[in-house]
């Protein structure tokens, strides 16, 4: 009997999947269905180093799941699926760890949808479809918020009337928890530090970006809040902004609250500053060619990141390591070098050759001989979901 875990990460128009062997930690099959909800939806599957792209007959989430099943069957992998693990973005305060799915859990995830209206409904769609397609298998949910449930109340409370917290759940939750958990544990291994006696800041820098302070393996603070809009500058999100700006921007542009929130989520960040792109690679190329907006976007991104990393060290009271991960963190030697230079006052130094070499899947230590360590760790949220699912089911 095989113990392979099917990992499902369902977005509103995409479905990412992987079949992972939790013992060897190897991904046997990976893939992505895109443009779900559109006539030209398609699915890409990678098996044994070979990529295969197929148009979906049924261009929705159920169609994508049926295509995954067909792909598994075609490779004699269908009977090897032991359980299914799902990524869910928001678990509110009720979920402090991954959990087996039952009707009660589904109802709780539904209730959390008001806190994550863009994400939880799509995650739920993935869960329901998978239950229909794999009715006999156990299924597990792994929450982005769960790892940050160890934050102390002085870190998670906003200074607003307490009734908003008590009655409406207005507090800081934090996201990317699965990545922060995996990456901090990997960093401790690389550094030979016992995780239970470590003080690490992880910067997860992808299209969305957040940093977290992780003390002795537990999250004690993070930059994202009630929603993923708070904190760092991101691809299209503003990160921190004076809440008073909402009313001002709305009045100037004739936008309602949803319109302003949309602007801060989708037209801001690297895209808004550069007036060019939300893609870090394009920004770096343009900055190198002298594009002023791109240079400005990089400067603001790095300054704000360094400032937030320094702020997070307050909750650690010492700093063993700063760890970079996510598409930008794992590839942009330019951003890492700038941020480490700005954090020189904390004793961080850079090994320029190691930093330049840590790209495209190559990870490791990028700091000099003295001071706190800086390192690059490749995140692997799918593996973390597979390991949690195996631990609860197999
Ligand atoms: P997501 O949050 O969607 O998972 P990723 O973690 O894949 O995103 O990160 C996407 C970001 O990583 C993009 O801004 C992309 O430009 C950036 N990135 C990928 N490769 C490089 C590179 N070689 N140099 C700089 N940035 C890169």
XYZ file of C-alpha atoms and ligand atoms in Angstrom, residues 205-208 278-281 284 326-328 331-332, ligand 1:
41
model
C 9.137 37.286 -0.960
C 6.888 36.158 -3.802
C 4.079 38.051 -5.530
C 2.724 38.378 -2.015
C 4.713 43.884 -10.807
C 7.332 41.324 -11.848
C 10.598 41.651 -9.965
C 12.678 40.300 -12.851
C 15.494 44.555 -12.067
C 9.922 32.806 -2.265
C 10.514 33.626 -5.957
C 12.241 36.936 -5.166
C 16.534 34.484 -6.881
C 17.193 38.178 -6.426
P 3.865 33.458 -5.751
O 3.715 34.343 -4.557
O 2.843 33.723 -6.795
O 4.079 31.988 -5.423
P 6.667 33.362 -6.482
O 7.155 32.904 -5.163
O 6.781 32.444 -7.646
O 5.216 33.966 -6.425
O 7.505 34.700 -6.830
C 7.247 35.455 -7.968
C 8.222 36.615 -7.992
O 9.563 36.101 -8.036
C 8.048 37.517 -9.215
O 8.105 38.884 -8.824
C 9.260 37.164 -10.034
O 9.686 38.224 -10.856
C 10.288 36.876 -8.956
N 11.451 36.180 -9.519
C 11.499 34.945 -10.060
N 12.745 34.718 -10.566
C 13.484 35.840 -10.341
C 14.826 36.233 -10.634
N 15.650 35.426 -11.257
N 15.232 37.461 -10.225
C 14.389 38.289 -9.590
N 13.107 37.984 -9.299
C 12.664 36.780 -9.682
